[in-house]
PDB file of C-alpha atoms and ligand atoms in Angstrom:
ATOM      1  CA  UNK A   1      26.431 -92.183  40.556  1.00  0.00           C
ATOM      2  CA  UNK A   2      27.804 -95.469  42.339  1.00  0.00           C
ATOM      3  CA  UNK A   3      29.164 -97.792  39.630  1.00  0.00           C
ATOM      4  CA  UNK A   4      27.562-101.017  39.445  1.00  0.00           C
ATOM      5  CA  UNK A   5      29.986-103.971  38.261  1.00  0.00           C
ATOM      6  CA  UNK A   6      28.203-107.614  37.266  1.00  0.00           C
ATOM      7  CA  UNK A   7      31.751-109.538  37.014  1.00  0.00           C
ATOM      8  CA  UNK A   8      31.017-113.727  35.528  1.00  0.00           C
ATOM      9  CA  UNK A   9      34.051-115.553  36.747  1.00  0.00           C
ATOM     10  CA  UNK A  10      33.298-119.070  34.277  1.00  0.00           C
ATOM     11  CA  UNK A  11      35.931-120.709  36.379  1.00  0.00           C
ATOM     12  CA  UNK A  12      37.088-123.935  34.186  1.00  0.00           C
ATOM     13  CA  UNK A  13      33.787-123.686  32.023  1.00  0.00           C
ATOM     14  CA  UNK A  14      33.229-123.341  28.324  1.00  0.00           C
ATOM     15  CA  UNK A  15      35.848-123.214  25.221  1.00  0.00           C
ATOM     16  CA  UNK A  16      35.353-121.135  22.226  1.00  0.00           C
ATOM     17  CA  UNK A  17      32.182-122.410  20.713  1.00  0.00           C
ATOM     18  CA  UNK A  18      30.343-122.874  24.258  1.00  0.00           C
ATOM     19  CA  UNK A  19      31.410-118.879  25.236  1.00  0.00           C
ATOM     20  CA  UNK A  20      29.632-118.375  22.010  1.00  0.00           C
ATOM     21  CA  UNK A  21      26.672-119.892  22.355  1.00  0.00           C
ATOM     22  CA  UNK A  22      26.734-118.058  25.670  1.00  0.00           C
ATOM     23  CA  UNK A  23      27.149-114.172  25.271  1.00  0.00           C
ATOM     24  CA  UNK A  24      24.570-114.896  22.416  1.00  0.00           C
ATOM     25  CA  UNK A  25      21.857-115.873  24.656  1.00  0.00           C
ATOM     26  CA  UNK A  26      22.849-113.197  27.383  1.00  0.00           C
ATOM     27  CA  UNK A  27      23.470-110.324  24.387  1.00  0.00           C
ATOM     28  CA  UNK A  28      20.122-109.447  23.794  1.00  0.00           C
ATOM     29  CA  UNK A  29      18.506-109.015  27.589  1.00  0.00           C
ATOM     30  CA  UNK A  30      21.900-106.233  28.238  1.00  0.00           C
ATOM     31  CA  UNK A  31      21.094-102.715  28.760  1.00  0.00           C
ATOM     32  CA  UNK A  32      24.005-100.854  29.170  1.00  0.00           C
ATOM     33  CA  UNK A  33      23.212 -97.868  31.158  1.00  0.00           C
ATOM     34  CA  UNK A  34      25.517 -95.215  32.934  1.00  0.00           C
ATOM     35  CA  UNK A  35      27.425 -96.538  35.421  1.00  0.00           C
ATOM     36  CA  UNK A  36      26.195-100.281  34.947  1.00  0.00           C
ATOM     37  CA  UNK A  37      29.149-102.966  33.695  1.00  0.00           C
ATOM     38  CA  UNK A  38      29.411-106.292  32.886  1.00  0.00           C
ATOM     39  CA  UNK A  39      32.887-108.104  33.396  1.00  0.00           C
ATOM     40  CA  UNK A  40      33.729-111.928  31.491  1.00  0.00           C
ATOM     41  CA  UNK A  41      36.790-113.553  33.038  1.00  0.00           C
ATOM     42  CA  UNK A  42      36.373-116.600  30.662  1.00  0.00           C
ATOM     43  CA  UNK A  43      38.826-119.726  30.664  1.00  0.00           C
ATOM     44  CA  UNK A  44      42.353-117.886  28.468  1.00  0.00           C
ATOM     45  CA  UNK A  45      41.164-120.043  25.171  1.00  0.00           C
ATOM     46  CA  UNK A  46      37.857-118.475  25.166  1.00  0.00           C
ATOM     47  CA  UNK A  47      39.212-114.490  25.968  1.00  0.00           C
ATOM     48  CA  UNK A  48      39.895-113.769  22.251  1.00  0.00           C
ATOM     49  CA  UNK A  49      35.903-114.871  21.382  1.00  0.00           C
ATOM     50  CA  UNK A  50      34.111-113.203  24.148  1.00  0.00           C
ATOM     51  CA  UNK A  51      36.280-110.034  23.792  1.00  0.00           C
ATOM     52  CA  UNK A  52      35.533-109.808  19.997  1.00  0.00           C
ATOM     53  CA  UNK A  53      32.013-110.251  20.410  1.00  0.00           C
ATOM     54  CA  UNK A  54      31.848-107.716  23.273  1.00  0.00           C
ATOM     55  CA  UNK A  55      33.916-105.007  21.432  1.00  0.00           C
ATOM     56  CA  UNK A  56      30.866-103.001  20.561  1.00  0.00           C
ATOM     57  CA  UNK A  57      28.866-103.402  23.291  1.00  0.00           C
ATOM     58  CA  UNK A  58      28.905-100.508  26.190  1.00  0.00           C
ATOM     59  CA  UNK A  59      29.730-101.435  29.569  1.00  0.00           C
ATOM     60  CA  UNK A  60      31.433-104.832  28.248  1.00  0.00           C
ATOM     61  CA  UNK A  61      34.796-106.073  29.424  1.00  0.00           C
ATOM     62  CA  UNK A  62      36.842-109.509  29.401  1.00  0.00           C
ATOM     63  CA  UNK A  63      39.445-110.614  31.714  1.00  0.00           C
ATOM     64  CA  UNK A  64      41.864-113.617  32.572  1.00  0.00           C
ATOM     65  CA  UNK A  65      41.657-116.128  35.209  1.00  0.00           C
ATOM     66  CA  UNK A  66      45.268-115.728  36.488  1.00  0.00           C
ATOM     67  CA  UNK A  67      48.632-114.708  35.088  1.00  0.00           C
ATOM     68  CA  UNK A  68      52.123-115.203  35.433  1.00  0.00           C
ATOM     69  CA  UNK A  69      54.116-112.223  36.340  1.00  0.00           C
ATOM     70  CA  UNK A  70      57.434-112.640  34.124  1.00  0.00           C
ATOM     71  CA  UNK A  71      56.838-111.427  30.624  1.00  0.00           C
ATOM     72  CA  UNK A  72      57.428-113.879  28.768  1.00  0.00           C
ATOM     73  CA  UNK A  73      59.986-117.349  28.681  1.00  0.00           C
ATOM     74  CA  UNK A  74      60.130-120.981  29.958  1.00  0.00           C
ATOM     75  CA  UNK A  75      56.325-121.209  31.928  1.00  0.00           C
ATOM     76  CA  UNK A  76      54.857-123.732  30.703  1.00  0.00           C
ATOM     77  CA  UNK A  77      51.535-123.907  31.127  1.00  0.00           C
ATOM     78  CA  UNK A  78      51.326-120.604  32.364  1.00  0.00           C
ATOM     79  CA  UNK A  79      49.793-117.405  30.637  1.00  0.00           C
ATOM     80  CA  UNK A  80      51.525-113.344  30.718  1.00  0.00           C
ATOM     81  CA  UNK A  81      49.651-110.221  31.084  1.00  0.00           C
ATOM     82  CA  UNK A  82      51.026-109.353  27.298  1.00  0.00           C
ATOM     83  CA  UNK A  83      48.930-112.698  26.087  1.00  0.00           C
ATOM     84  CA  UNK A  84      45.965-112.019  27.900  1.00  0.00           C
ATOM     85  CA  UNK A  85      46.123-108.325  26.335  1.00  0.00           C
ATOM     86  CA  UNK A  86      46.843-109.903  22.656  1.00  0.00           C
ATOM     87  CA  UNK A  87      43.953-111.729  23.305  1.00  0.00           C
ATOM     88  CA  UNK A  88      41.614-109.095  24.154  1.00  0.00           C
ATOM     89  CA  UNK A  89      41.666-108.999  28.072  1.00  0.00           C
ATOM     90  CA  UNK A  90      41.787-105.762  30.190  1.00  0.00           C
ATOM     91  CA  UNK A  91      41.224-106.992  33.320  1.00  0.00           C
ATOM     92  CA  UNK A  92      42.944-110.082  35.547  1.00  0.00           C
ATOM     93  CA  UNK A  93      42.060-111.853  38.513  1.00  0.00           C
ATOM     94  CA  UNK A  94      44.898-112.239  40.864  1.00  0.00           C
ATOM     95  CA  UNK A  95      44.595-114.789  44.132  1.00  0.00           C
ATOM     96  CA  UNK A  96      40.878-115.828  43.673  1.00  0.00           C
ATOM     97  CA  UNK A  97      40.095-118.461  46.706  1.00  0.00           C
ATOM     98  CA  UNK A  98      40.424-121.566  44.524  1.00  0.00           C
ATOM     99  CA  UNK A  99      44.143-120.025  43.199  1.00  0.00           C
ATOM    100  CA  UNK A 100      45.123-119.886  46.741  1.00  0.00           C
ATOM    101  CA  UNK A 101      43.569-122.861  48.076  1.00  0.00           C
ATOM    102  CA  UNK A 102      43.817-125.643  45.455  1.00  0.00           C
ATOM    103  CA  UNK A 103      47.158-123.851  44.025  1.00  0.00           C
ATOM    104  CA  UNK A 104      48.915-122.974  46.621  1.00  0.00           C
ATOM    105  CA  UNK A 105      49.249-119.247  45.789  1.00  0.00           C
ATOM    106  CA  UNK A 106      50.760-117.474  48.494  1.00  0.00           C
ATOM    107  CA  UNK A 107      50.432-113.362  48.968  1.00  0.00           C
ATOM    108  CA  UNK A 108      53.589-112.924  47.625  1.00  0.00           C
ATOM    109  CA  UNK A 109      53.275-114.341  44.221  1.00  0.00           C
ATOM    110  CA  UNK A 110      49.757-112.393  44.288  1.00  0.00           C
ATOM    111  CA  UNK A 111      51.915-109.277  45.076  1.00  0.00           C
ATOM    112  CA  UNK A 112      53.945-110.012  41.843  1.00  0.00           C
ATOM    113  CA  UNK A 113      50.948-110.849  39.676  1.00  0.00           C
ATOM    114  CA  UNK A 114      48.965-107.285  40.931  1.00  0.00           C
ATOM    115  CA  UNK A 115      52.704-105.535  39.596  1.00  0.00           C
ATOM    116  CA  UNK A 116      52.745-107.367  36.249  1.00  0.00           C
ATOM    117  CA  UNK A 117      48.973-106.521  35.346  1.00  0.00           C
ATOM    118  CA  UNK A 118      49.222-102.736  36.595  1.00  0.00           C
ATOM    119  CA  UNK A 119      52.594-102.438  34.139  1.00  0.00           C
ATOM    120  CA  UNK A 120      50.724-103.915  31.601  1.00  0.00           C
ATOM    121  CA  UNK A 121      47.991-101.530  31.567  1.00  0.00           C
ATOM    122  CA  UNK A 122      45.808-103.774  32.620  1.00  0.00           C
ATOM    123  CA  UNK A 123      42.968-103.722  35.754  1.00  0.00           C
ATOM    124  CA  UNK A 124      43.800-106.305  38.654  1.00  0.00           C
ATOM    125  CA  UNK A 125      40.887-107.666  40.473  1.00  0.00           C
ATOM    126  CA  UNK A 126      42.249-108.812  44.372  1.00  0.00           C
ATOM    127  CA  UNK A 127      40.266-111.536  45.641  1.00  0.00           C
ATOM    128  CA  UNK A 128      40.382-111.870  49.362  1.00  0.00           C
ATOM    129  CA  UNK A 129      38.363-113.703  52.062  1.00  0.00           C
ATOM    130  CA  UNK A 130      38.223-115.529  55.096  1.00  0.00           C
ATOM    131  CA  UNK A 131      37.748-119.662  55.221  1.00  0.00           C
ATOM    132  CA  UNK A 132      35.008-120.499  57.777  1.00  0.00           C
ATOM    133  CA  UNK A 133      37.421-122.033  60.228  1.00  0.00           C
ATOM    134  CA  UNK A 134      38.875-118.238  60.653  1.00  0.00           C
ATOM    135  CA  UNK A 135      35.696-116.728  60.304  1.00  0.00           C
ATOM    136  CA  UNK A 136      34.657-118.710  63.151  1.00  0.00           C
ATOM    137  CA  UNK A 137      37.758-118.203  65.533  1.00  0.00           C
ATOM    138  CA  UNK A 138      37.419-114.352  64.637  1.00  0.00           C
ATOM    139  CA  UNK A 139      40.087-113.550  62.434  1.00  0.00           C
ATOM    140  CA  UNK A 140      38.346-112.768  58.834  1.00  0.00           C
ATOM    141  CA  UNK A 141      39.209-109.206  59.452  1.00  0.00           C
ATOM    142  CA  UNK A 142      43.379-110.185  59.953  1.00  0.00           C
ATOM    143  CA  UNK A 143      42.863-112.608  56.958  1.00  0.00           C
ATOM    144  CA  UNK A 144      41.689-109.804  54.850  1.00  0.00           C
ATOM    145  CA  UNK A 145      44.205-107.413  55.492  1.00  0.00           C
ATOM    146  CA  UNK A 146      47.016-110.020  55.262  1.00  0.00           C
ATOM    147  CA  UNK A 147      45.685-110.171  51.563  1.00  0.00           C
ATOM    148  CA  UNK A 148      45.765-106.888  50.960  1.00  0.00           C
ATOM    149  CA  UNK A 149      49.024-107.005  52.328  1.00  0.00           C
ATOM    150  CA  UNK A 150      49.392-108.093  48.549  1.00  0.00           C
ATOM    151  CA  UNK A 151      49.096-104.112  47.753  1.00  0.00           C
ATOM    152  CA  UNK A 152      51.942-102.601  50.059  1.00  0.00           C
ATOM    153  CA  UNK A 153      53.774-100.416  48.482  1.00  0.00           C
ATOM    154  CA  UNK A 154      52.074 -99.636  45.257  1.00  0.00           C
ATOM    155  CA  UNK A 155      52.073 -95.626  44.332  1.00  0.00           C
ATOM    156  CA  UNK A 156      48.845 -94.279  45.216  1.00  0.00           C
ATOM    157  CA  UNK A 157      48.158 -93.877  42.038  1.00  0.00           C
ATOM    158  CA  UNK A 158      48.277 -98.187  41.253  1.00  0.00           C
ATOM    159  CA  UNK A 159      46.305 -98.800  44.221  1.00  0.00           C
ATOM    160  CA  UNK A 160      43.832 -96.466  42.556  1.00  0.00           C
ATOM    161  CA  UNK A 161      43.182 -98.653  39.828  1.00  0.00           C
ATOM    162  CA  UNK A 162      42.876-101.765  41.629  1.00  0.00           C
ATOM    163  CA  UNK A 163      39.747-103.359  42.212  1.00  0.00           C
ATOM    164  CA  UNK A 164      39.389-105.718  45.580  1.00  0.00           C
ATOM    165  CA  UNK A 165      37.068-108.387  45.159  1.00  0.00           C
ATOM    166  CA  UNK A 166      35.773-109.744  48.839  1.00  0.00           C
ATOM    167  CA  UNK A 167      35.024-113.552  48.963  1.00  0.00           C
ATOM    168  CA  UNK A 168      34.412-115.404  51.701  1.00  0.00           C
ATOM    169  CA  UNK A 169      35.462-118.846  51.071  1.00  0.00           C
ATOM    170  CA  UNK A 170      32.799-120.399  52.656  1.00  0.00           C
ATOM    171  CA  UNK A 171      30.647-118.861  50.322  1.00  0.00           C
ATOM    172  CA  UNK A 172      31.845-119.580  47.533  1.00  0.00           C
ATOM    173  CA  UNK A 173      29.972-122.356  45.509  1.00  0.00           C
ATOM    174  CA  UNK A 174      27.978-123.596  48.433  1.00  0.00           C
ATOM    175  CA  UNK A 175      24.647-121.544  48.059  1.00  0.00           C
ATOM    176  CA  UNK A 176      25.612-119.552  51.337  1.00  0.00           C
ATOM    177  CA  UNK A 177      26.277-115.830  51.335  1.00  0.00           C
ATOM    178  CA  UNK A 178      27.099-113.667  53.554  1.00  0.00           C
ATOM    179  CA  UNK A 179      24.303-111.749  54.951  1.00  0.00           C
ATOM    180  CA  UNK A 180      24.291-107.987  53.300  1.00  0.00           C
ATOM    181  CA  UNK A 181      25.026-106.296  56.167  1.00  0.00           C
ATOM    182  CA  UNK A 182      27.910-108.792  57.129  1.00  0.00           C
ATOM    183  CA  UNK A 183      29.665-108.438  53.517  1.00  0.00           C
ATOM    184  CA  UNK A 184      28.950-104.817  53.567  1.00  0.00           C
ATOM    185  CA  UNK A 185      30.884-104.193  57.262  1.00  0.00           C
ATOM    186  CA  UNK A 186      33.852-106.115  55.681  1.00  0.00           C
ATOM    187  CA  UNK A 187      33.621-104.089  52.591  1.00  0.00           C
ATOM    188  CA  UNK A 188      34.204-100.674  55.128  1.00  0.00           C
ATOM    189  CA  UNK A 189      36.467-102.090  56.448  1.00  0.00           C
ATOM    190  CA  UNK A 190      39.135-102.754  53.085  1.00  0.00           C
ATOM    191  CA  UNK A 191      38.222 -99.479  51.701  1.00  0.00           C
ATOM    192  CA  UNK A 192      39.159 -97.770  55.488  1.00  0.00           C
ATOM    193  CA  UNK A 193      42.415-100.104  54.805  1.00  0.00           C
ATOM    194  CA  UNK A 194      43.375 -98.347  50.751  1.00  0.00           C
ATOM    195  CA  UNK A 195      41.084 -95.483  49.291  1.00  0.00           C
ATOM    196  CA  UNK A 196      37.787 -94.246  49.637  1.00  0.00           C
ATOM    197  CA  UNK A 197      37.174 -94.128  46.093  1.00  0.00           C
ATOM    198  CA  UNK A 198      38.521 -98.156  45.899  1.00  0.00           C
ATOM    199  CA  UNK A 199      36.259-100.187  43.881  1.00  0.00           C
ATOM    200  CA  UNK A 200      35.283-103.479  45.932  1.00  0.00           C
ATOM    201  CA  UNK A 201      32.805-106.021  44.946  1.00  0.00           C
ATOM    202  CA  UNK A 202      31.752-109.289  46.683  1.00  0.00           C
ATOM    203  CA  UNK A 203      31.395-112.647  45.881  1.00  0.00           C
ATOM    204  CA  UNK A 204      30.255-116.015  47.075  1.00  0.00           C
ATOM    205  CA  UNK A 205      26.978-117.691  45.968  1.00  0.00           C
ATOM    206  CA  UNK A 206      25.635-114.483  44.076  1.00  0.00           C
ATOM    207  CA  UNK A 207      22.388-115.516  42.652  1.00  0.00           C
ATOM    208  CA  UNK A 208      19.460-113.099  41.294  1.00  0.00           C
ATOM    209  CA  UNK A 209      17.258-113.537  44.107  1.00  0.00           C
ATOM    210  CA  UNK A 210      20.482-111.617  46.736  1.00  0.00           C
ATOM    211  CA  UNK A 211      21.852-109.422  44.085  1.00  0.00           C
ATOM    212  CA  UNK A 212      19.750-106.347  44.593  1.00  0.00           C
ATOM    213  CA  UNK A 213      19.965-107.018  48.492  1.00  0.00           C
ATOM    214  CA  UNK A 214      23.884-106.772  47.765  1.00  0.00           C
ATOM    215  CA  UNK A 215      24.810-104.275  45.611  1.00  0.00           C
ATOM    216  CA  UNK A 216      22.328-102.026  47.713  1.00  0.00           C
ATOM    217  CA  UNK A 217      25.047-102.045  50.477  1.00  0.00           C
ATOM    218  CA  UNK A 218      27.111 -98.511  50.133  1.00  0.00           C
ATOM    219  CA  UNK A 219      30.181-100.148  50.367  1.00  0.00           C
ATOM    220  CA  UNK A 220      29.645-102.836  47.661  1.00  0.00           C
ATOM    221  CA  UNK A 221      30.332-101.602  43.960  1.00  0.00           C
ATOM    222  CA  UNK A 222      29.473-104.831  42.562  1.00  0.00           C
ATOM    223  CA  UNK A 223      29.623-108.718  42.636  1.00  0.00           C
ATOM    224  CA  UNK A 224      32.307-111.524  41.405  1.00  0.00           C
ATOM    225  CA  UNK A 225      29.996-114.504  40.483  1.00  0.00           C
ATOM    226  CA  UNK A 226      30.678-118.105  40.022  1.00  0.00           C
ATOM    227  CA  UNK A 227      27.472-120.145  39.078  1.00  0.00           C
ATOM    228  CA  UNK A 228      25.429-117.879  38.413  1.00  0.00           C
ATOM    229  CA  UNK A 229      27.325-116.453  35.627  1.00  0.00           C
ATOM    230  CA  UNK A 230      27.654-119.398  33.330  1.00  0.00           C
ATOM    231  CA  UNK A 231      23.620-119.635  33.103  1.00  0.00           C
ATOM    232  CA  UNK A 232      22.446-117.566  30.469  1.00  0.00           C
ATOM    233  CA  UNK A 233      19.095-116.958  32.302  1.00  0.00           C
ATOM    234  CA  UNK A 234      20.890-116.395  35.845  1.00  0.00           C
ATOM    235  CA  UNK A 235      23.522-114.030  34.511  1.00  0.00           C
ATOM    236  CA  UNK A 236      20.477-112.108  32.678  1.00  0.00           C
ATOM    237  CA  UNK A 237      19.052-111.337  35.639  1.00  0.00           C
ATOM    238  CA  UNK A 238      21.587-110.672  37.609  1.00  0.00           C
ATOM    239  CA  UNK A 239      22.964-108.244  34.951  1.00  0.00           C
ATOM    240  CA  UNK A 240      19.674-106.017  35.125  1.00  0.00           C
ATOM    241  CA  UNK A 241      19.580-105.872  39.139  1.00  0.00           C
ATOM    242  CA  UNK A 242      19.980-102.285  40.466  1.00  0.00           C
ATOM    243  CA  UNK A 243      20.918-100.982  43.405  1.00  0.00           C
ATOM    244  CA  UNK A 244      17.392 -99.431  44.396  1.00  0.00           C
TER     245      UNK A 244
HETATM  246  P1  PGA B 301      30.061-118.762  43.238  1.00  0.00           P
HETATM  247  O1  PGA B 301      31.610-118.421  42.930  1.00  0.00           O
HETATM  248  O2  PGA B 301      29.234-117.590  42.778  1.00  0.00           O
HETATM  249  O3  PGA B 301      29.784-120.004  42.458  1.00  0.00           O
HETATM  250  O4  PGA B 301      29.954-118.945  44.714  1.00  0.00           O
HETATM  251  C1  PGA B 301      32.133-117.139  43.145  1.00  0.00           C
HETATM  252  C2  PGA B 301      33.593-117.102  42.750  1.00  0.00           C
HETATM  253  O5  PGA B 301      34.293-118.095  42.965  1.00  0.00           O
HETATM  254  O6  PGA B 301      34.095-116.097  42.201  1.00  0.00           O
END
């Protein structure tokens, strides 16, 4: 059976009490089911909230934003993979679109951050993704694998447990998505680039009305959603979408 991942990225929404008031409206409408999961990657003040309220629910997992890759020392402002763990996160985004674009994060700090989550026992979640000016002049599949560039190296056994999570930046937040087939022949072509059995989900505009259309594709496990994921009633539905 093809796992099905429903991944909320909040972005820079809801503190404590919000995330709350959140999960609690989403809570009751979740079926967990074999196969079907349903990822958080809350704001880091929020993580130790969702993640106890999730704790007992099948299928439920919380994750960070970003991290740092030292361990620990003079970051200010930053957060380690051994906080985010404290705090009840097992998975971490590394080099989401906004990271690399408003931030400035370059591959090789994303190379650094994928290390420090996979030492700390923790799942990394690879964003990549073409902007539309590359897309246009041709080069989203170069810009992809110069992401996953990120991933050189690692034992087979890391890249294993690394999830990819395909954005295309001109997707993301501006109601367009890639067409199925489009994000799907992308999709082949990352999982052609590390393992068959690689986990890869997309993102960009996921709402419930192109979920099912999405995570139909044979090469999508899943979808990273912005938006969506912060509306109770959204996230509901696109949390019960299946793949048939
Ligand atoms: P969006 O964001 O669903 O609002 O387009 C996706 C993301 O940034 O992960």
């Amino acid at each position: 059976m093809k796992r099905l991942i429903f991944a909320g990225n909040w972005k820079m929404h809801h503190g404590p009490e919000s995330a709350r008031r959140l999960i609690e409206a989403w809570m009751p409408g979740w079926r967990p089911s074999a196969g079907r999961e349903a990822w958080f990657f809350p704001p880091a003040p929020a993580i130790a909230t969702v993640a106890q309220m999730l704790r007992d629910h099948s299928g439920c997992a919380v994750g960070v934003q970003n991290v740092h890759w030292e361990a620990s020392g003079a970051f200010t402002g930053e957060t380690s993979v051994a906080i985010a763990r404290e705090a009840g996160a097992t998975l971490a985004l590394v080099g989401h679109s906004e990271r690399r674009h408003v931030f400035g994060e370059t591959d090789a700090e994303c190379a650094r951050k994928v290390r420090a989550v996979l030492a700390g026992e923790m799942t990394p979640v690879l964003c990549v993704g073409e902007t539309l000016t590359e897309r246009e002049a041709g080069q989203t599949e170069a810009v992809v694998r110069r992401h996953l560039s990120a991933l050189d190296g690692l034992a087979g056994d890391e890249l294993a447990r690394v999830v990819i999570a395909y954005e295309p930046v001109w997707a993301i937040g501006t109601g367009r998505t890639a067409k199925p087939e489009d994000a799907n022949e992308v999709q082949r072509v990352i999982r052609a680039a590390l393992m068959p059995s690689q986990v890869i989900l997309y993102g960009g505009s996921v709402k419930p009305d192109n979920v099912a259309a999405l995570v139909a594709q044979p090469h999508v496990n899943g979808v990273l959603v912005g938006g969506a994921s912060i509306d109770p009633a959204q996230w509901s539905a696109i949390t019960s979408a299946t793949a048939d």
